[in-house]
Coordinates of C-alpha atoms in Angstrom, one line a residue:
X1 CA 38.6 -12.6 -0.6
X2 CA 39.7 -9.4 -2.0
X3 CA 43.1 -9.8 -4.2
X4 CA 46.2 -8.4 -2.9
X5 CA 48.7 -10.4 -4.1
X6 CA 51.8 -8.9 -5.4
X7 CA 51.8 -8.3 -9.4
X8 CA 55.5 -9.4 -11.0
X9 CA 57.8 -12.5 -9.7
X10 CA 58.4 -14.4 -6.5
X11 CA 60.4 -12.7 -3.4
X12 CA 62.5 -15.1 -1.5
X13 CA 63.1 -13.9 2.0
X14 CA 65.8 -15.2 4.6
X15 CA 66.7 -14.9 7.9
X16 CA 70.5 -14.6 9.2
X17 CA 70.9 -15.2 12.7
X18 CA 69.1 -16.3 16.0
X19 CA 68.2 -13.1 17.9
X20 CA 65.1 -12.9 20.0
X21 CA 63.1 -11.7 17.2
X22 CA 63.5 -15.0 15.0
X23 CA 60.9 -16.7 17.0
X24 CA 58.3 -13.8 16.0
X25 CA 59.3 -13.5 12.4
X26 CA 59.0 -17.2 12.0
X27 CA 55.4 -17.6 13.7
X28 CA 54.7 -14.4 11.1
X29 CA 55.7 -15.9 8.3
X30 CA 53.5 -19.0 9.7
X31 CA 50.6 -17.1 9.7
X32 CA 47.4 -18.3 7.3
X33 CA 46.5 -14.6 6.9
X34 CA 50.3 -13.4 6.0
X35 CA 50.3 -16.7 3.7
X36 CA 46.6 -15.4 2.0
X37 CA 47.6 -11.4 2.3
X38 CA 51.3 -12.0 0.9
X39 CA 51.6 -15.0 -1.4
X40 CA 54.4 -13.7 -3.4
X41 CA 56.6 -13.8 -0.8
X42 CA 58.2 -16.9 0.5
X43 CA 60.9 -17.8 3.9
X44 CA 63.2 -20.1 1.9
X45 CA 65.7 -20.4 5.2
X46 CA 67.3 -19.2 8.1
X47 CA 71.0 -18.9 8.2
X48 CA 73.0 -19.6 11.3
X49 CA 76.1 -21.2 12.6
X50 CA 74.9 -21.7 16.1
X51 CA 72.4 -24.6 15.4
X52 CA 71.0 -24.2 19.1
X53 CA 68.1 -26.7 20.0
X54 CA 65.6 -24.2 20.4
X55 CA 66.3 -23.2 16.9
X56 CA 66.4 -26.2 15.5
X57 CA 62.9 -27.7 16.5
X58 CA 61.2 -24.2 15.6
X59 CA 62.7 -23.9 12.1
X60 CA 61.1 -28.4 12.2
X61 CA 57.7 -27.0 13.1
X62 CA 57.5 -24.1 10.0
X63 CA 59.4 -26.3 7.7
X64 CA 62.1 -24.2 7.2
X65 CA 65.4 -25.0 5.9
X66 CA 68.3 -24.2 8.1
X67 CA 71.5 -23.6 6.5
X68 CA 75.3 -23.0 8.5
X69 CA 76.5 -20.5 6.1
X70 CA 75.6 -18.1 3.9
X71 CA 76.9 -19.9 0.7
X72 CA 75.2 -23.1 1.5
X73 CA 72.0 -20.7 1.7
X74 CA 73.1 -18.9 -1.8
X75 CA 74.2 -22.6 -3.3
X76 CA 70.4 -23.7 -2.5
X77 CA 68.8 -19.7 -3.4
X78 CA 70.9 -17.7 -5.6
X79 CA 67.7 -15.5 -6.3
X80 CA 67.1 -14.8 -3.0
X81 CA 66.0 -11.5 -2.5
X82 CA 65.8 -10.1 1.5
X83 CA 67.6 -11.1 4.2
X84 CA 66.5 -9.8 7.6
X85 CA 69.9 -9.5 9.7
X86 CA 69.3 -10.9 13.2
X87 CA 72.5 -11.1 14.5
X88 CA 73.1 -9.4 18.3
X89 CA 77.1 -8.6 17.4
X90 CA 78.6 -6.3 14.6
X91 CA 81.0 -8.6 13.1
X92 CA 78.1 -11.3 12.7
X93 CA 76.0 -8.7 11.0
X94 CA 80.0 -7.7 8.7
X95 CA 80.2 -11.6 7.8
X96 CA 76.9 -11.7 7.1
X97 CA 76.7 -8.7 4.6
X98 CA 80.0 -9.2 3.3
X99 CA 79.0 -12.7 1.9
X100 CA 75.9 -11.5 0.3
X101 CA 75.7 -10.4 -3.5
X102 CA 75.0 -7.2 -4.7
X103 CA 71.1 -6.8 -5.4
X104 CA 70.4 -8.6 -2.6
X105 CA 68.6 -6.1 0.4
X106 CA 69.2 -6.4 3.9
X107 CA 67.1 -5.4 6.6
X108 CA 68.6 -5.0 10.9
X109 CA 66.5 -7.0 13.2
X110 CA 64.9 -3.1 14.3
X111 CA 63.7 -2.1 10.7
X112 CA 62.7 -5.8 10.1
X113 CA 60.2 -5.1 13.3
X114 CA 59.1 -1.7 12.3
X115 CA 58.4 -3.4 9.2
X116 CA 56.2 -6.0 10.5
X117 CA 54.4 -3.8 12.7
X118 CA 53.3 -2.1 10.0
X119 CA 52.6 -5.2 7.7
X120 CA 49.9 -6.2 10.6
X121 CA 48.5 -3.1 11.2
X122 CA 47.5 -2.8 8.0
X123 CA 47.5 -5.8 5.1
X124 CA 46.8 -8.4 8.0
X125 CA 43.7 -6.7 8.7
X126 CA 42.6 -7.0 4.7
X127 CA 41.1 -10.8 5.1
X128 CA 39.9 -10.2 8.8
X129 CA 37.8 -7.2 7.3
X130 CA 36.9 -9.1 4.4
X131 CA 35.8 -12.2 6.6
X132 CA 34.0 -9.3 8.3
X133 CA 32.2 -8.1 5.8
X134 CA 30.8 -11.4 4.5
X135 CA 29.7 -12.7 8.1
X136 CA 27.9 -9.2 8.1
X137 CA 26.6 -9.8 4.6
X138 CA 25.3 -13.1 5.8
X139 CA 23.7 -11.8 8.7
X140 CA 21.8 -9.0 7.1
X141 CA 20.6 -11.5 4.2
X142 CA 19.5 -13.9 6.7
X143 CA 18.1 -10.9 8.9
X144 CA 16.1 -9.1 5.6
X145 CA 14.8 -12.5 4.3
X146 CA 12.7 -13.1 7.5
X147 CA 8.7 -12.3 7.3
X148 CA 9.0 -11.0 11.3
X149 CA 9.6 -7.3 11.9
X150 CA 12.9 -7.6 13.6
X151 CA 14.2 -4.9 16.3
X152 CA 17.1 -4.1 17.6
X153 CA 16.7 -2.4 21.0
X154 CA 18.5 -0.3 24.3
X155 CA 17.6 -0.9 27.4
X156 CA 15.1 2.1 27.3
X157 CA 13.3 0.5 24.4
X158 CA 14.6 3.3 21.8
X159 CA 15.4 1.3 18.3
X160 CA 19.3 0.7 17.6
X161 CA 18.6 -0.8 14.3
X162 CA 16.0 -3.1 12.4
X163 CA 15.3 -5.5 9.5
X164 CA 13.7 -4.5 5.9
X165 CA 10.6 -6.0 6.7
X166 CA 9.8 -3.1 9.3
X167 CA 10.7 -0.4 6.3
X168 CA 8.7 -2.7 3.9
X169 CA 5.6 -2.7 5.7
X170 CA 5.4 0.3 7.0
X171 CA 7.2 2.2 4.0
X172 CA 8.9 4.6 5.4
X173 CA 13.3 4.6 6.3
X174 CA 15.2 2.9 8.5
X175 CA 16.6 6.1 9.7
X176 CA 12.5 7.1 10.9
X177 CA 12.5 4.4 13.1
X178 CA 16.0 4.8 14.8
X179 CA 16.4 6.5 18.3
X180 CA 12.3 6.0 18.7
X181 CA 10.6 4.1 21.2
X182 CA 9.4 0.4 20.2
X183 CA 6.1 1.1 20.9
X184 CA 6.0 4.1 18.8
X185 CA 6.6 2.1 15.7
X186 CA 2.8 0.7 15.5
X187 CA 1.0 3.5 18.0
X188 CA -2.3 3.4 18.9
X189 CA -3.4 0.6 20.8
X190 CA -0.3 -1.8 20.1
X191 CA 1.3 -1.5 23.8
X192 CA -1.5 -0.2 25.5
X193 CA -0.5 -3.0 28.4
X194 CA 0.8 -2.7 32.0
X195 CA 4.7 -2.7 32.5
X196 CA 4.4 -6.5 34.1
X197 CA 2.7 -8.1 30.9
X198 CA 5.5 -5.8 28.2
X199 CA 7.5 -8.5 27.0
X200 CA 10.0 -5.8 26.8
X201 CA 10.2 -5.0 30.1
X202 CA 9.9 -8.4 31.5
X203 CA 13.4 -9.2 29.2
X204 CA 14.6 -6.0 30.9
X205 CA 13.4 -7.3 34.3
X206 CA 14.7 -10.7 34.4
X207 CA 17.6 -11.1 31.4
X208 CA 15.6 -13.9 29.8
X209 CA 12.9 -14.1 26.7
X210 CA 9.7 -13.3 27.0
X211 CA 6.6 -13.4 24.8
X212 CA 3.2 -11.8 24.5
X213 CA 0.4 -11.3 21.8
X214 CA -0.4 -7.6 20.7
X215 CA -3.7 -6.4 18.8
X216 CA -3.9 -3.1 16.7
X217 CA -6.7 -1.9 13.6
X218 CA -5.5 -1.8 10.5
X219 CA -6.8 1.3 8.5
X220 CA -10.0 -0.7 7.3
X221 CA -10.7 -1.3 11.4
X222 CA -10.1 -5.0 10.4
X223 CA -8.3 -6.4 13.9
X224 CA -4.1 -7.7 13.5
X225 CA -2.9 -10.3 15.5
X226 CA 1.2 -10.4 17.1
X227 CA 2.9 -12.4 18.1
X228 CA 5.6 -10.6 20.2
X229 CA 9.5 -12.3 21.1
X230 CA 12.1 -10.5 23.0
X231 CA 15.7 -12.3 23.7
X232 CA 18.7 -11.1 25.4
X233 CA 21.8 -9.8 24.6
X234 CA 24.7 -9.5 27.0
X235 CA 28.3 -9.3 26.5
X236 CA 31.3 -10.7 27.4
X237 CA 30.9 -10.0 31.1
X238 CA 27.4 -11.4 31.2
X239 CA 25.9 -8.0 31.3
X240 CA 23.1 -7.3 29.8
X241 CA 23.1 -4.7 26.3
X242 CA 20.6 -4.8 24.5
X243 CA 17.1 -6.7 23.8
X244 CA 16.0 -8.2 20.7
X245 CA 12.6 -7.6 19.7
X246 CA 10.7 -10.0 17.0
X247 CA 7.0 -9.3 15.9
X248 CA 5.2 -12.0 14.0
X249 CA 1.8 -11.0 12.6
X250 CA -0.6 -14.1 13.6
X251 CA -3.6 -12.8 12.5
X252 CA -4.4 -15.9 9.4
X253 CA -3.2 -18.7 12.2
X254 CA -5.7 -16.7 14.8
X255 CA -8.4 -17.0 12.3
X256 CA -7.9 -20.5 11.7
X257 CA -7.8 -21.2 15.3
X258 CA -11.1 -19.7 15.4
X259 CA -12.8 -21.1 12.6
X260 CA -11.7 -24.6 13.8
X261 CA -13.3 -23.6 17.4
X262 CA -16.4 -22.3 15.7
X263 CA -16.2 -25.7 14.1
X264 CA -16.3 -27.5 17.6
X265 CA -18.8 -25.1 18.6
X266 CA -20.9 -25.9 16.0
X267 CA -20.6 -29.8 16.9
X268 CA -21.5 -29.1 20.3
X269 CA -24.7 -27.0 19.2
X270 CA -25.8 -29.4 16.6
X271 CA -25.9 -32.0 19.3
X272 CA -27.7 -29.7 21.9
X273 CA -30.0 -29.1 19.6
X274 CA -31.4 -33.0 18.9
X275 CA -31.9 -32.7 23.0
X276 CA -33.7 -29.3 22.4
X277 CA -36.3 -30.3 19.8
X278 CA -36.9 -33.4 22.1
X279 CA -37.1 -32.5 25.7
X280 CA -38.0 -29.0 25.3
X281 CA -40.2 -28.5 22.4
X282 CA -42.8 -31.3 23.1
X283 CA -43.5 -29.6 26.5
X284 CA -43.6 -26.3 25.0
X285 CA -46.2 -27.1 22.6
X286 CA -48.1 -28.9 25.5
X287 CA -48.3 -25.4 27.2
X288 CA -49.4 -23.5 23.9
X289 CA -52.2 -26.1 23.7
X290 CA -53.2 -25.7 27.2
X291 CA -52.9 -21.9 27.5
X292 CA -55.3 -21.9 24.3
X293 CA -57.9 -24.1 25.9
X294 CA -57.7 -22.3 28.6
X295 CA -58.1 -18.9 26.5
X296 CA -61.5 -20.1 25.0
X297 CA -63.0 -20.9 28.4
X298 CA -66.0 -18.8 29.5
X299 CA -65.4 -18.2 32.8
X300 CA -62.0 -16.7 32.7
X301 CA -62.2 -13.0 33.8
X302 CA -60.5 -10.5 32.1
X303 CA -57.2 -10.5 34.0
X304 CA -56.7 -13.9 34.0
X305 CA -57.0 -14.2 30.3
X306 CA -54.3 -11.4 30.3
X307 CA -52.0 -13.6 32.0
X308 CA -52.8 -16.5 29.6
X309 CA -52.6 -14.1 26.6
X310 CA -49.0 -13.4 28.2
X311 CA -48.3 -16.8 28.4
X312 CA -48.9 -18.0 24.8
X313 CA -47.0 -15.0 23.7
X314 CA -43.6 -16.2 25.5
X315 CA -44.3 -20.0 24.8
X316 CA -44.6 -18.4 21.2
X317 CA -41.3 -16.1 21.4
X318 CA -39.5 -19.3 22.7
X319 CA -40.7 -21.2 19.7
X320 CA -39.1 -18.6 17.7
X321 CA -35.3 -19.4 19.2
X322 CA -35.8 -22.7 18.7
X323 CA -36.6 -22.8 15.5
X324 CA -33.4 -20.4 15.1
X325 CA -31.0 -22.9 17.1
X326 CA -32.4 -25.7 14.9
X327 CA -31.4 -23.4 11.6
X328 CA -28.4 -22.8 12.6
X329 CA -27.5 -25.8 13.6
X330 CA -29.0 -27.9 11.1
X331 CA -26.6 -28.7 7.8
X332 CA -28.2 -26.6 5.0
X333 CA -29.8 -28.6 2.2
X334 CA -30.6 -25.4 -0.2
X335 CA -29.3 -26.2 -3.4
X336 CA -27.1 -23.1 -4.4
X337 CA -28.3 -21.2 -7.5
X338 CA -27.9 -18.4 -9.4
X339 CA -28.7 -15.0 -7.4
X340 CA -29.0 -11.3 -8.8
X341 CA -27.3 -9.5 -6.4
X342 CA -28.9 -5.9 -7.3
X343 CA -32.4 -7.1 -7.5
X344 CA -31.9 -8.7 -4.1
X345 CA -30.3 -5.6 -2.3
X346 CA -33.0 -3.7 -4.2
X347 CA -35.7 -5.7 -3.0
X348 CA -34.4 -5.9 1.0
X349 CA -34.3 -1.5 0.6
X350 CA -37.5 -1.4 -0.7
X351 CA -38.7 -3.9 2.7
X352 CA -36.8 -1.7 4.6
X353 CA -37.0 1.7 3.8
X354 CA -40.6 2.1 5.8
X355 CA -38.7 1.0 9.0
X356 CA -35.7 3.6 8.3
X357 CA -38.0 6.6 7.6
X358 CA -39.9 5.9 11.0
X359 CA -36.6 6.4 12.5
X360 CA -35.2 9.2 10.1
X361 CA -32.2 7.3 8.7
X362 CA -31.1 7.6 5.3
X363 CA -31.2 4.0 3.3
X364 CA -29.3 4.3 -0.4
X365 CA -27.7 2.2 -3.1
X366 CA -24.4 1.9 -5.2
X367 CA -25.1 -1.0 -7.5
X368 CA -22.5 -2.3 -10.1
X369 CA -24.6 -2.7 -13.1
X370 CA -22.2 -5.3 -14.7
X371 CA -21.6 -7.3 -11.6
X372 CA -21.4 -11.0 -12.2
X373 CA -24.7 -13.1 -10.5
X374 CA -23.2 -14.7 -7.5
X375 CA -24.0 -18.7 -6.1
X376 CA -26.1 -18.9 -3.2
X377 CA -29.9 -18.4 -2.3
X378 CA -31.7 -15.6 -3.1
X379 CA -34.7 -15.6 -0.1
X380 CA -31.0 -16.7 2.3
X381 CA -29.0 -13.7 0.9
X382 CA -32.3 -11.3 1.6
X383 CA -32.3 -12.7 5.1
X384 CA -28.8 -11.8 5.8
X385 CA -29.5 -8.4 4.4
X386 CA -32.2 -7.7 6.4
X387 CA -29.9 -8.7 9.2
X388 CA -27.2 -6.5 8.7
X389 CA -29.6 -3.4 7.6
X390 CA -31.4 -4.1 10.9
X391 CA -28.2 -4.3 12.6
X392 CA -27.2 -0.7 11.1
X393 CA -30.4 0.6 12.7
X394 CA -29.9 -0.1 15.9
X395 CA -26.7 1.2 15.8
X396 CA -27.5 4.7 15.1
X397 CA -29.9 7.2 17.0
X398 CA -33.0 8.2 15.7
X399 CA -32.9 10.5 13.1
X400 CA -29.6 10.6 12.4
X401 CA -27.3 8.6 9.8
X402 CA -27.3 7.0 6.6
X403 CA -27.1 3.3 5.7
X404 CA -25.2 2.5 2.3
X405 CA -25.6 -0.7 0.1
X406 CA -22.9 -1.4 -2.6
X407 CA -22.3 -4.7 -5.1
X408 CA -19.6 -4.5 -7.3
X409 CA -16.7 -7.3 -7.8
X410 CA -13.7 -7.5 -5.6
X411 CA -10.9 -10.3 -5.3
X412 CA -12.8 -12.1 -8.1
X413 CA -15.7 -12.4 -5.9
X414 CA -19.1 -10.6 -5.7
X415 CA -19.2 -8.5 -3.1
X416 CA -22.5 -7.2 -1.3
X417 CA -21.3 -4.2 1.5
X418 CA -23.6 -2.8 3.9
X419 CA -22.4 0.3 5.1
X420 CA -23.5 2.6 8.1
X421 CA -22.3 5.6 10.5
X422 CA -23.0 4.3 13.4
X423 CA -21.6 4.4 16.9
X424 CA -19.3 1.4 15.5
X425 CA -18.2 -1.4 17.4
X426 CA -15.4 -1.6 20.5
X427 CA -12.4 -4.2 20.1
X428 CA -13.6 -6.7 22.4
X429 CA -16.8 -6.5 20.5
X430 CA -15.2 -7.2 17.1
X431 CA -13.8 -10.0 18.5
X432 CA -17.5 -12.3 19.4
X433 CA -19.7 -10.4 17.1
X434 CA -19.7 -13.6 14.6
X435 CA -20.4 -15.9 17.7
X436 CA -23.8 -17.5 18.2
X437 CA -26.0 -16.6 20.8
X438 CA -23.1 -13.0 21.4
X439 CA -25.6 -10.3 21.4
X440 CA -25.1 -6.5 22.8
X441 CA -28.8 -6.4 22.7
X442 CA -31.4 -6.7 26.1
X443 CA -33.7 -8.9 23.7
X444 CA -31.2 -10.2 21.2
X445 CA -31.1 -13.9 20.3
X446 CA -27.4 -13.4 19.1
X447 CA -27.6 -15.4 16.2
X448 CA -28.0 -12.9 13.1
X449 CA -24.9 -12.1 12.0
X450 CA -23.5 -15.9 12.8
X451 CA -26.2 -17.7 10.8
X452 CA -25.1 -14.7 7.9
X453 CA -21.8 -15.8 8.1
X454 CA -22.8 -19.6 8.2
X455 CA -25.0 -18.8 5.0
X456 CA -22.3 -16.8 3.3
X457 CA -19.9 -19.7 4.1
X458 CA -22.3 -22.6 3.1
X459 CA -21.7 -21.5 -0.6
X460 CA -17.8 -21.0 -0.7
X461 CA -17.7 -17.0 0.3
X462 CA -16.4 -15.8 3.5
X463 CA -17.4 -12.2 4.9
X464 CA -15.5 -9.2 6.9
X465 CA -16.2 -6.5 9.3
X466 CA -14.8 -3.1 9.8
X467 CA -15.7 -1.2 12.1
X468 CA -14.4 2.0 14.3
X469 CA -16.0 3.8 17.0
X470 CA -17.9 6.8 16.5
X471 CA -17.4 6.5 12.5
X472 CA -19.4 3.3 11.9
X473 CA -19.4 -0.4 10.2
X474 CA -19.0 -2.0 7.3
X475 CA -20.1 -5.6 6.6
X476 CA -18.5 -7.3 3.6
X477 CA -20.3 -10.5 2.0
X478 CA -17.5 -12.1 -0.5
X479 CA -19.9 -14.4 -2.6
X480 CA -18.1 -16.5 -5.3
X481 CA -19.3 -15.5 -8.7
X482 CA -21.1 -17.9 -11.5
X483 CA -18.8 -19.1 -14.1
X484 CA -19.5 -20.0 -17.4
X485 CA -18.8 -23.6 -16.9
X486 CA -21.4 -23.9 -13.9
X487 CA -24.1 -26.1 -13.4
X488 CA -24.3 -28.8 -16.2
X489 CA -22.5 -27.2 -18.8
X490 CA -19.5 -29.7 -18.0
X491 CA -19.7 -33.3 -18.8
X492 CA -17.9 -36.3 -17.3
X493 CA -16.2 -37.0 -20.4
X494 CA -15.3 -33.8 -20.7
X495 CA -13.1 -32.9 -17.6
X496 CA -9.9 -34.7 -18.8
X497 CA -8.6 -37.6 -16.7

């Protein structure tokens, strides 16, 4: 607490007399924050002849001395300094004065108010501000040093006030976000929600917290996850004032969540498939067989080998997804090697670039010519390439747009980046592309960019997707790079124990 304290000696302070305002100046002098704000001055006693019972136990309770007459009070305090005059009668007040030394000051029982009043208007206040200022200090620490984007709101939704981490992330002032609208603060696509499911409103609606989960693109069209809280304020009548607002971005725990259902997913598919390559595949080459036979018999007209012709070449097309269920499914037992990024991408353009010039799309390159050689497969890393160029394809009309492939290093990974400006990719989209057998495509299997990711992710990388609508996508493969201790060049005895 701030120091206030009185610089030079001690002032002793008594009372003479009983009036009606001993009673106050004894519960003042009593008081902690008189005791903190003044602490060089001290009530020694109270002098008065009376000794009434009421005065007696009061002066008991503030352990104050009481003395009958002013000598006994100058025998025990010769260096008193004050004495506040109580006394309701004029010759009380005469003996009183008259006894006194000179040097010592005396106040009337009105000055000794006016006094006071001003004493507690102002010095009293000193510790309750500075007890102020600390809770407030505390607060805002607390308040700052939270992760969550914390708002302060009216009951219109217009921003009272809000915690560093709001001005942090989205660098701009505090004052730029005061008086707006909550939902102006992300814009776009962040509230785009009925009144019933706001979270704000609900609060609003029915003076208790409600919660709800927001999505918004960052500027890479990479998908954010919130978690949004809002709690109520009211005051001391119950009524409601204002509406705490606290936004927790959830996007790494939604990821999680999703890798560990793409996980179960996975264990569900990889058991499916043991019943598909049983139940369904022995019948299925039965029918090929058959339909063969029945190809090379004589006296088969020409329509009705048409229809056999047809049905070889579904039996064959079926083959085809099971053969991709079983790859997906199936626990890869390619031993990751050492892969040339550039030669690969070069070697996927040059296999596609006859497809994109039937269509009039523009295939190019941006190679890194110092980019580290990444783990992984090199026919597996062509295969998701092909998958992502042929994904760019279809996403752009004929003989428009250009398709871009970079390498380079990012992160401390290899990065291979398939670029394109297509029609890009709606949020609900974004959110089941990397889902097996999700396909926006009539004759679409749905597995190519979910065995790509299960590739990428066989080897330690991970890859990403941008994407915005009417600019185009951009599919990231993070690949970790080759180190120089790799492969045998590290011996049991010499990784230290």
């Amino acid at each position: 607490m701030q120091d206030i304290a009185k610089a030079g000696p001690e002032c002793l302070v008594a009372i003479g007399g009983s009036g009606p305002e001993l009673m106050q100046l004894l519960e003042m002098f009593d008081c902690q924050d008189i005791r903190e704000g003044f602490p060089w001055m001290r009530l020694v006693g109270v002098v008065d002849g009376t000794t009434r019972p009421e005065v007696s136990g009061a002066l008991a309770l503030s352990r104050v001395r009481l003395f009958s007459t002013v000598g006994e009070l100058l025998s025990a305090h010769p260096e008193v300094d004050i004495v506040f005059d109580l006394h309701a009668t004029p010759e009380r007040s005469r003996a009183l004065r008259g006894g006194l030394p000179e040097g010592v000051s005396v106040v009337d029982a009105r000055a000794a108010m006016v006094f006071w009043e001003m004493i507690m208007s102002g010095k009293i206040c000193a510790p309750c501000q500075s007890n102020l200022h600390q809770a407030r200090a505390f607060l805002t620490t607390v308040l700052d040093g939270m992760e969550e984007d914390i708002l302060l709101l009216d009951l219109e939704g217009r921003i009272v006030d809000c915690n560093r981490n709001v001005t942090t992330r989205l660098g701009q002032p505090k004052s730029a976000f005061q008086g707006r609208y909550c939902h102006e603060v992300e814009g776009g696509s962040f509230c785009r929600r009925s009144r019933r499911e706001c979270p704000f409103r609900e609060t609003v609606m029915t003076g208790k917290k409600a919660e709800a989960v927001h999505t918004k693109l960052d500027d890479d069209g990479r998908l954010l996850y919130f978690r949004v809280y809002t709690y109520p304020l009211f005051n001391e009548l119950s009524e409601l004032i204002n509406v705490v607002e606290i936004r927790r971005d959830i996007t790494s725990r939604t990821y999680t969540e999703q890798r560990l259902q793409q996980a179960q997913k996975m264990a569900a598919i990889g058991e499916l498939s043991t019943y598909i390559a049983h139940e369904i595949r022995n019948p299925l080459f039965a029918i090929g067989g058959f339909a063969r036979s029945l190809l090379r018999a004589e006296n088969l007209d020409e329509e009705a080998q048409g229809k056999v012709k047809i049905i070889l070449e579904e039996a064959s097309r079926l083959d085809g997804i099971l053969k991709s269920i079983l790859n997906y499914a199936r626990p890869s037992d390619t031993k990751a090697g050492e892969v040339d990024v550039n030669s690969v991408v070069g070697e996927t353009v040059q296999l596609m670039s006859i497809g994109c010039d039937q269509e009039g799309i523009r295939i190019k390159t941006n190679l890194d010519s110092k980019v580290a050689r990444a783990k992984g497969v090199p026919e597996l890393l062509k295969q998701c390439l092909i998958n992502m160029v042929k994904n760019s394809m279809e996403a752009m009309e004929s003989g428009k747009g250009c398709i871009t492939l970079f390498t380079g290093m990012e992160d401390e990974y290899v990065i291979v980046r398939v670029e394109d400006t297509g029609r890009g990719m709606a949020d609900d989209v974004k959110l089941k592309v990397f889902n097996p057998f999700f396909s926006t495509k009539d004759k679409g299997s749905g597995l190519g960019l979910a065995m790509t990711k299960k590739i990428v992710e066989d080897v330690g990388g991970r890859i990403s997707l941008s994407s915005h609508e009417g600019v185009g996508t951009v599919v990231t493969l993070f690949l970790p790079p080759v180190l120089a201790v790799d492969g045998d060049t590290l011996d049991a005895e010499d990784i230290p124990a």
